[in-house]
Amino acid sequence: MKILVVDDDKEIVELLSIYLKNEGYEPLAAYSGKEALTKLSTNPDIACMILDIMMPQMSGIEVIKEVRKDSEIPILVVSAKTGDMDKIQGLITGADDYVVKPFNPLEVMARVRSLLRRSQKEVKTDKPDILEVGPLIINKDSHEVKTIDGTTIQLTALEFGILYMLASHPNRVFSADEIFERVWQQESVVSAKTVMVHVSHLRDKIQKATNGEEVIQTVWGVGYKVEA
């Protein structure tokens, strides 16, 4: 499985590449935003991207915007920018997760594994697991979400995970910590803003496809739910 590592610091690229090889992945290297886009276009089987934000000529944010025009590949941002607004900007732009430099390479590997688990489609031989919630039809096996009139809603793996989890437990309120731990499959560490951004993206996509339907509801001070 190919993982693209993008950073203008060659030592960081080499370090992460060593750990990725040890995990059984095939690392590909890019040292600029433009090179990253080229690698993605010539290697459509890349499964995940680890991306720095602060790079010359083309920033990581610009790369994410370009990638998200036609791809839902999992993107893990690794950046020296530590402020909450920097993290939120990356997530709003389309990143799936965020790790701050200096980082523990083992943590980065854990985040990569988590993103890949969420993005890989499950293969089953029995009847597809399909949920109908309001105007939505959610197919767990194919990771597809459609409206009743057949319009497909393009979701990232994490967005799909959030929607499916909430729809699987109608009327139950989940806190941001619970959502993070179940969907990201990691212990929650300051996760509320990360979950908030992904839920916001998910809501926007659903509303655009359903003429403003409020499928996911906020229970202020508690969390989120989908009503039966």
PDB file of C-alpha atoms in Angstrom:
ATOM      1  CA  MET A   1       0.000   0.000   0.000  1.00  0.00           C
ATOM      2  CA  LYS A   2       1.467   3.336  -1.094  1.00  0.00           C
ATOM      3  CA  ILE A   3       1.706   6.294   1.297  1.00  0.00           C
ATOM      4  CA  LEU A   4       2.811   9.697  -0.020  1.00  0.00           C
ATOM      5  CA  VAL A   5       5.012  11.746   2.345  1.00  0.00           C
ATOM      6  CA  VAL A   6       5.189  15.449   1.472  1.00  0.00           C
ATOM      7  CA  ASP A   7       7.621  17.776   3.263  1.00  0.00           C
ATOM      8  CA  ASP A   8      10.371  20.146   2.147  1.00  0.00           C
ATOM      9  CA  ASP A   9      12.500  18.818   5.030  1.00  0.00           C
ATOM     10  CA  LYS A  10      14.231  15.745   3.567  1.00  0.00           C
ATOM     11  CA  GLU A  11      15.177  14.402   7.008  1.00  0.00           C
ATOM     12  CA  ILE A  12      11.514  14.242   8.024  1.00  0.00           C
ATOM     13  CA  VAL A  13      10.596  12.517   4.755  1.00  0.00           C
ATOM     14  CA  GLU A  14      13.378   9.973   5.275  1.00  0.00           C
ATOM     15  CA  LEU A  15      12.403   9.375   8.921  1.00  0.00           C
ATOM     16  CA  LEU A  16       8.729   8.784   8.129  1.00  0.00           C
ATOM     17  CA  SER A  17       9.646   6.631   5.140  1.00  0.00           C
ATOM     18  CA  ILE A  18      11.702   4.339   7.387  1.00  0.00           C
ATOM     19  CA  TYR A  19       8.797   3.904   9.803  1.00  0.00           C
ATOM     20  CA  LEU A  20       6.321   3.355   6.967  1.00  0.00           C
ATOM     21  CA  LYS A  21       8.536   0.626   5.484  1.00  0.00           C
ATOM     22  CA  ASN A  22       8.737  -1.021   8.896  1.00  0.00           C
ATOM     23  CA  GLU A  23       4.927  -1.029   8.981  1.00  0.00           C
ATOM     24  CA  GLY A  24       4.819  -2.752   5.591  1.00  0.00           C
ATOM     25  CA  TYR A  25       3.812   0.278   3.517  1.00  0.00           C
ATOM     26  CA  GLU A  26       5.447   1.567   0.336  1.00  0.00           C
ATOM     27  CA  PRO A  27       6.440   5.208   0.945  1.00  0.00           C
ATOM     28  CA  LEU A  28       6.621   7.720  -1.886  1.00  0.00           C
ATOM     29  CA  ALA A  29       8.397  11.047  -1.346  1.00  0.00           C
ATOM     30  CA  ALA A  30       7.592  14.560  -2.510  1.00  0.00           C
ATOM     31  CA  TYR A  31       9.460  17.686  -1.421  1.00  0.00           C
ATOM     32  CA  SER A  32       7.023  20.347  -2.644  1.00  0.00           C
ATOM     33  CA  GLY A  33       3.319  20.834  -3.164  1.00  0.00           C
ATOM     34  CA  LYS A  34       3.593  20.692  -6.943  1.00  0.00           C
ATOM     35  CA  GLU A  35       5.613  17.478  -6.794  1.00  0.00           C
ATOM     36  CA  ALA A  36       2.968  15.998  -4.500  1.00  0.00           C
ATOM     37  CA  LEU A  37       0.192  16.718  -7.009  1.00  0.00           C
ATOM     38  CA  THR A  38       2.278  15.159  -9.769  1.00  0.00           C
ATOM     39  CA  LYS A  39       2.873  12.024  -7.703  1.00  0.00           C
ATOM     40  CA  LEU A  40      -0.837  11.743  -6.967  1.00  0.00           C
ATOM     41  CA  SER A  41      -1.786  12.078 -10.632  1.00  0.00           C
ATOM     42  CA  THR A  42       0.728   9.442 -11.741  1.00  0.00           C
ATOM     43  CA  ASN A  43       0.038   7.042  -8.843  1.00  0.00           C
ATOM     44  CA  PRO A  44      -3.746   6.694  -8.508  1.00  0.00           C
ATOM     45  CA  ASP A  45      -3.272   3.814  -6.072  1.00  0.00           C
ATOM     46  CA  ILE A  46      -1.798   6.028  -3.327  1.00  0.00           C
ATOM     47  CA  ALA A  47      -3.840   5.171  -0.241  1.00  0.00           C
ATOM     48  CA  CYS A  48      -2.973   8.068   2.090  1.00  0.00           C
ATOM     49  CA  MET A  49      -0.961  11.301   2.187  1.00  0.00           C
ATOM     50  CA  ILE A  50       1.125  12.724   5.046  1.00  0.00           C
ATOM     51  CA  LEU A  51       1.439  16.439   4.338  1.00  0.00           C
ATOM     52  CA  ASP A  52       3.378  19.395   5.747  1.00  0.00           C
ATOM     53  CA  ILE A  53       1.631  22.779   5.737  1.00  0.00           C
ATOM     54  CA  MET A  54       4.495  25.274   5.577  1.00  0.00           C
ATOM     55  CA  MET A  55       6.248  24.722   2.251  1.00  0.00           C
ATOM     56  CA  PRO A  56       7.617  27.247  -0.249  1.00  0.00           C
ATOM     57  CA  GLN A  57       5.778  28.135  -3.475  1.00  0.00           C
ATOM     58  CA  MET A  58       2.726  25.966  -2.749  1.00  0.00           C
ATOM     59  CA  SER A  59       1.537  25.465   0.821  1.00  0.00           C
ATOM     60  CA  GLY A  60      -0.029  22.334   2.198  1.00  0.00           C
ATOM     61  CA  ILE A  61      -3.380  24.132   2.431  1.00  0.00           C
ATOM     62  CA  GLU A  62      -3.232  24.826  -1.316  1.00  0.00           C
ATOM     63  CA  VAL A  63      -2.376  21.168  -1.950  1.00  0.00           C
ATOM     64  CA  ILE A  64      -5.376  20.013   0.091  1.00  0.00           C
ATOM     65  CA  LYS A  65      -7.695  22.329  -1.853  1.00  0.00           C
ATOM     66  CA  GLU A  66      -6.449  20.928  -5.166  1.00  0.00           C
ATOM     67  CA  VAL A  67      -6.663  17.314  -4.013  1.00  0.00           C
ATOM     68  CA  ARG A  68     -10.179  17.723  -2.647  1.00  0.00           C
ATOM     69  CA  LYS A  69     -11.478  18.867  -6.037  1.00  0.00           C
ATOM     70  CA  ASP A  70     -11.598  15.262  -7.220  1.00  0.00           C
ATOM     71  CA  SER A  71     -10.286  12.948  -4.479  1.00  0.00           C
ATOM     72  CA  GLU A  72     -11.263  11.818  -0.967  1.00  0.00           C
ATOM     73  CA  ILE A  73      -7.860  10.259  -0.201  1.00  0.00           C
ATOM     74  CA  PRO A  74      -7.135  10.404   3.560  1.00  0.00           C
ATOM     75  CA  ILE A  75      -4.830  13.324   4.396  1.00  0.00           C
ATOM     76  CA  LEU A  76      -2.828  13.546   7.627  1.00  0.00           C
ATOM     77  CA  VAL A  77      -1.354  16.996   8.201  1.00  0.00           C
ATOM     78  CA  VAL A  78       1.977  17.138  10.059  1.00  0.00           C
ATOM     79  CA  SER A  79       2.844  20.747  10.817  1.00  0.00           C
ATOM     80  CA  ALA A  80       4.864  22.992  13.100  1.00  0.00           C
ATOM     81  CA  LYS A  81       1.842  25.292  13.353  1.00  0.00           C
ATOM     82  CA  THR A  82       0.399  24.578  16.785  1.00  0.00           C
ATOM     83  CA  GLY A  83      -2.487  27.055  17.130  1.00  0.00           C
ATOM     84  CA  ASP A  84      -6.092  25.851  17.233  1.00  0.00           C
ATOM     85  CA  MET A  85      -7.002  28.069  14.272  1.00  0.00           C
ATOM     86  CA  ASP A  86      -4.209  26.539  12.204  1.00  0.00           C
ATOM     87  CA  LYS A  87      -5.540  23.062  12.957  1.00  0.00           C
ATOM     88  CA  ILE A  88      -9.101  24.084  12.215  1.00  0.00           C
ATOM     89  CA  GLN A  89      -8.064  25.698   8.934  1.00  0.00           C
ATOM     90  CA  GLY A  90      -6.415  22.475   7.849  1.00  0.00           C
ATOM     91  CA  LEU A  91      -9.468  20.423   8.780  1.00  0.00           C
ATOM     92  CA  ILE A  92     -11.906  22.859   7.173  1.00  0.00           C
ATOM     93  CA  THR A  93      -9.873  22.768   3.968  1.00  0.00           C
ATOM     94  CA  GLY A  94     -10.239  19.009   3.833  1.00  0.00           C
ATOM     95  CA  ALA A  95      -7.588  17.299   5.958  1.00  0.00           C
ATOM     96  CA  ASP A  96      -8.699  14.276   7.977  1.00  0.00           C
ATOM     97  CA  ASP A  97      -6.330  14.547  10.935  1.00  0.00           C
ATOM     98  CA  TYR A  98      -3.577  16.795  12.312  1.00  0.00           C
ATOM     99  CA  VAL A  99      -0.305  16.079  14.150  1.00  0.00           C
ATOM    100  CA  VAL A 100       1.954  18.816  15.511  1.00  0.00           C
ATOM    101  CA  LYS A 101       5.735  18.918  15.044  1.00  0.00           C
ATOM    102  CA  PRO A 102       7.896  17.803  16.742  1.00  0.00           C
ATOM    103  CA  PHE A 103       6.054  14.502  16.614  1.00  0.00           C
ATOM    104  CA  ASN A 104       6.486  10.925  17.746  1.00  0.00           C
ATOM    105  CA  PRO A 105       6.775   8.797  14.561  1.00  0.00           C
ATOM    106  CA  LEU A 106       4.862   6.016  16.294  1.00  0.00           C
ATOM    107  CA  GLU A 107       1.923   8.377  16.805  1.00  0.00           C
ATOM    108  CA  VAL A 108       2.017   9.292  13.115  1.00  0.00           C
ATOM    109  CA  MET A 109       1.944   5.588  12.200  1.00  0.00           C
ATOM    110  CA  ALA A 110      -1.036   5.052  14.517  1.00  0.00           C
ATOM    111  CA  ARG A 111      -2.900   7.938  12.882  1.00  0.00           C
ATOM    112  CA  VAL A 112      -2.126   6.560   9.416  1.00  0.00           C
ATOM    113  CA  ARG A 113      -3.423   3.113  10.368  1.00  0.00           C
ATOM    114  CA  SER A 114      -6.589   4.661  11.759  1.00  0.00           C
ATOM    115  CA  LEU A 115      -7.241   6.704   8.607  1.00  0.00           C
ATOM    116  CA  LEU A 116      -6.652   3.684   6.392  1.00  0.00           C
ATOM    117  CA  ARG A 117      -9.044   1.553   8.451  1.00  0.00           C
ATOM    118  CA  ARG A 118     -11.749   4.160   7.976  1.00  0.00           C
ATOM    119  CA  SER A 119     -11.132   4.539   4.248  1.00  0.00           C
ATOM    120  CA  GLN A 120     -11.004   0.863   3.314  1.00  0.00           C
ATOM    121  CA  LYS A 121     -14.308  -0.578   2.198  1.00  0.00           C
ATOM    122  CA  GLU A 122     -15.502  -3.650   4.026  1.00  0.00           C
ATOM    123  CA  VAL A 123     -16.150  -6.740   1.898  1.00  0.00           C
ATOM    124  CA  LYS A 124     -19.101  -8.900   2.879  1.00  0.00           C
ATOM    125  CA  THR A 125     -20.916 -11.760   1.228  1.00  0.00           C
ATOM    126  CA  ASP A 126     -24.239 -11.320   2.997  1.00  0.00           C
ATOM    127  CA  LYS A 127     -26.949  -8.741   2.418  1.00  0.00           C
ATOM    128  CA  PRO A 128     -25.630  -5.165   2.345  1.00  0.00           C
ATOM    129  CA  ASP A 129     -26.012  -3.219   5.592  1.00  0.00           C
ATOM    130  CA  ILE A 130     -28.302  -0.372   4.558  1.00  0.00           C
ATOM    131  CA  LEU A 131     -29.812   2.316   6.774  1.00  0.00           C
ATOM    132  CA  GLU A 132     -32.528   4.800   5.819  1.00  0.00           C
ATOM    133  CA  VAL A 133     -32.534   8.009   7.824  1.00  0.00           C
ATOM    134  CA  GLY A 134     -34.803  10.859   6.761  1.00  0.00           C
ATOM    135  CA  PRO A 135     -33.934  11.649   3.141  1.00  0.00           C
ATOM    136  CA  LEU A 136     -30.775   9.500   3.173  1.00  0.00           C
ATOM    137  CA  ILE A 137     -29.966   5.914   2.212  1.00  0.00           C
ATOM    138  CA  ILE A 138     -26.665   4.781   3.775  1.00  0.00           C
ATOM    139  CA  ASN A 139     -24.917   1.668   2.449  1.00  0.00           C
ATOM    140  CA  LYS A 140     -22.220   0.505   4.844  1.00  0.00           C
ATOM    141  CA  ASP A 141     -20.732  -2.119   2.513  1.00  0.00           C
ATOM    142  CA  SER A 142     -20.148   0.257  -0.403  1.00  0.00           C
ATOM    143  CA  HIS A 143     -19.597   3.364   1.791  1.00  0.00           C
ATOM    144  CA  GLU A 144     -22.209   5.176  -0.310  1.00  0.00           C
ATOM    145  CA  VAL A 145     -24.737   7.753   0.801  1.00  0.00           C
ATOM    146  CA  LYS A 146     -27.594   8.706  -1.508  1.00  0.00           C
ATOM    147  CA  THR A 147     -30.723  10.770  -1.209  1.00  0.00           C
ATOM    148  CA  ILE A 148     -34.103   9.181  -1.809  1.00  0.00           C
ATOM    149  CA  ASP A 149     -34.129  10.644  -5.336  1.00  0.00           C
ATOM    150  CA  GLY A 150     -30.801   8.920  -6.103  1.00  0.00           C
ATOM    151  CA  THR A 151     -28.339  11.792  -5.694  1.00  0.00           C
ATOM    152  CA  THR A 152     -24.967  10.556  -4.428  1.00  0.00           C
ATOM    153  CA  ILE A 153     -23.331  12.530  -1.595  1.00  0.00           C
ATOM    154  CA  GLN A 154     -19.542  12.343  -1.733  1.00  0.00           C
ATOM    155  CA  LEU A 155     -18.185  11.889   1.799  1.00  0.00           C
ATOM    156  CA  THR A 156     -14.725  11.275   3.176  1.00  0.00           C
ATOM    157  CA  ALA A 157     -14.191   8.057   5.114  1.00  0.00           C
ATOM    158  CA  LEU A 158     -14.375   9.911   8.431  1.00  0.00           C
ATOM    159  CA  GLU A 159     -17.532  11.807   7.448  1.00  0.00           C
ATOM    160  CA  PHE A 160     -19.142   8.522   6.457  1.00  0.00           C
ATOM    161  CA  GLY A 161     -18.032   6.962   9.740  1.00  0.00           C
ATOM    162  CA  ILE A 162     -19.635   9.749  11.764  1.00  0.00           C
ATOM    163  CA  LEU A 163     -22.896   9.613   9.814  1.00  0.00           C
ATOM    164  CA  TYR A 164     -23.143   5.822   9.944  1.00  0.00           C
ATOM    165  CA  MET A 165     -22.418   5.698  13.670  1.00  0.00           C
ATOM    166  CA  LEU A 166     -25.069   8.321  14.490  1.00  0.00           C
ATOM    167  CA  ALA A 167     -27.612   6.767  12.113  1.00  0.00           C
ATOM    168  CA  SER A 168     -26.991   3.323  13.639  1.00  0.00           C
ATOM    169  CA  HIS A 169     -28.061   4.672  17.044  1.00  0.00           C
ATOM    170  CA  PRO A 170     -31.033   6.972  16.338  1.00  0.00           C
ATOM    171  CA  ASN A 171     -32.029   9.369  19.113  1.00  0.00           C
ATOM    172  CA  ARG A 172     -28.870   8.628  21.100  1.00  0.00           C
ATOM    173  CA  VAL A 173     -26.659  11.630  21.798  1.00  0.00           C
ATOM    174  CA  PHE A 174     -22.915  11.093  21.315  1.00  0.00           C
ATOM    175  CA  SER A 175     -20.350  13.450  22.796  1.00  0.00           C
ATOM    176  CA  ALA A 176     -17.451  14.675  20.667  1.00  0.00           C
ATOM    177  CA  ASP A 177     -15.111  12.438  22.677  1.00  0.00           C
ATOM    178  CA  GLU A 178     -17.269   9.364  22.006  1.00  0.00           C
ATOM    179  CA  ILE A 179     -17.432  10.139  18.290  1.00  0.00           C
ATOM    180  CA  PHE A 180     -13.677  10.621  18.101  1.00  0.00           C
ATOM    181  CA  GLU A 181     -12.891   7.389  19.920  1.00  0.00           C
ATOM    182  CA  ARG A 182     -15.364   5.317  17.875  1.00  0.00           C
ATOM    183  CA  VAL A 183     -14.728   6.769  14.420  1.00  0.00           C
ATOM    184  CA  TRP A 184     -11.026   7.653  14.621  1.00  0.00           C
ATOM    185  CA  GLN A 185     -10.456   4.523  16.743  1.00  0.00           C
ATOM    186  CA  GLN A 186      -8.052   6.405  18.976  1.00  0.00           C
ATOM    187  CA  GLU A 187      -8.176   7.643  22.521  1.00  0.00           C
ATOM    188  CA  SER A 188      -9.692  11.105  22.598  1.00  0.00           C
ATOM    189  CA  VAL A 189      -7.165  13.903  23.145  1.00  0.00           C
ATOM    190  CA  VAL A 190      -8.571  17.445  22.748  1.00  0.00           C
ATOM    191  CA  SER A 191     -10.850  16.138  19.992  1.00  0.00           C
ATOM    192  CA  ALA A 192     -13.928  18.381  20.275  1.00  0.00           C
ATOM    193  CA  LYS A 193     -12.853  20.907  17.633  1.00  0.00           C
ATOM    194  CA  THR A 194     -11.722  18.178  15.244  1.00  0.00           C
ATOM    195  CA  VAL A 195     -15.119  16.476  15.490  1.00  0.00           C
ATOM    196  CA  MET A 196     -16.932  19.817  15.205  1.00  0.00           C
ATOM    197  CA  VAL A 197     -15.218  20.623  11.908  1.00  0.00           C
ATOM    198  CA  HIS A 198     -15.982  17.206  10.397  1.00  0.00           C
ATOM    199  CA  VAL A 199     -19.623  17.331  11.530  1.00  0.00           C
ATOM    200  CA  SER A 200     -19.908  20.817  10.013  1.00  0.00           C
ATOM    201  CA  HIS A 201     -18.579  19.542   6.671  1.00  0.00           C
ATOM    202  CA  LEU A 202     -20.933  16.588   6.808  1.00  0.00           C
ATOM    203  CA  ARG A 203     -23.942  18.779   7.516  1.00  0.00           C
ATOM    204  CA  ASP A 204     -23.097  21.131   4.668  1.00  0.00           C
ATOM    205  CA  LYS A 205     -22.893  18.272   2.172  1.00  0.00           C
ATOM    206  CA  ILE A 206     -26.173  16.756   3.344  1.00  0.00           C
ATOM    207  CA  GLN A 207     -27.982  20.088   3.267  1.00  0.00           C
ATOM    208  CA  LYS A 208     -26.768  20.889  -0.239  1.00  0.00           C
ATOM    209  CA  ALA A 209     -28.039  17.539  -1.502  1.00  0.00           C
ATOM    210  CA  THR A 210     -31.375  17.627   0.354  1.00  0.00           C
ATOM    211  CA  ASN A 211     -32.446  21.281   0.106  1.00  0.00           C
ATOM    212  CA  GLY A 212     -31.520  22.088   3.688  1.00  0.00           C
ATOM    213  CA  GLU A 213     -32.566  18.963   5.606  1.00  0.00           C
ATOM    214  CA  GLU A 214     -31.203  18.944   9.191  1.00  0.00           C
ATOM    215  CA  VAL A 215     -30.319  15.261   9.550  1.00  0.00           C
ATOM    216  CA  ILE A 216     -27.689  15.714  12.280  1.00  0.00           C
ATOM    217  CA  GLN A 217     -28.824  17.687  15.299  1.00  0.00           C
ATOM    218  CA  THR A 218     -26.707  19.385  17.942  1.00  0.00           C
ATOM    219  CA  VAL A 219     -27.652  18.912  21.580  1.00  0.00           C
ATOM    220  CA  TRP A 220     -25.895  21.937  23.009  1.00  0.00           C
ATOM    221  CA  GLY A 221     -23.390  21.149  25.708  1.00  0.00           C
ATOM    222  CA  VAL A 222     -23.771  17.410  25.152  1.00  0.00           C
ATOM    223  CA  GLY A 223     -23.078  16.310  21.581  1.00  0.00           C
ATOM    224  CA  TYR A 224     -24.774  15.191  18.363  1.00  0.00           C
ATOM    225  CA  LYS A 225     -27.578  12.866  17.334  1.00  0.00           C
ATOM    226  CA  VAL A 226     -29.729  11.688  14.435  1.00  0.00           C
ATOM    227  CA  GLU A 227     -33.428  11.369  15.158  1.00  0.00           C
ATOM    228  CA  ALA A 228     -35.309   8.243  14.089  1.00  0.00           C
TER     229      ALA A 228
END
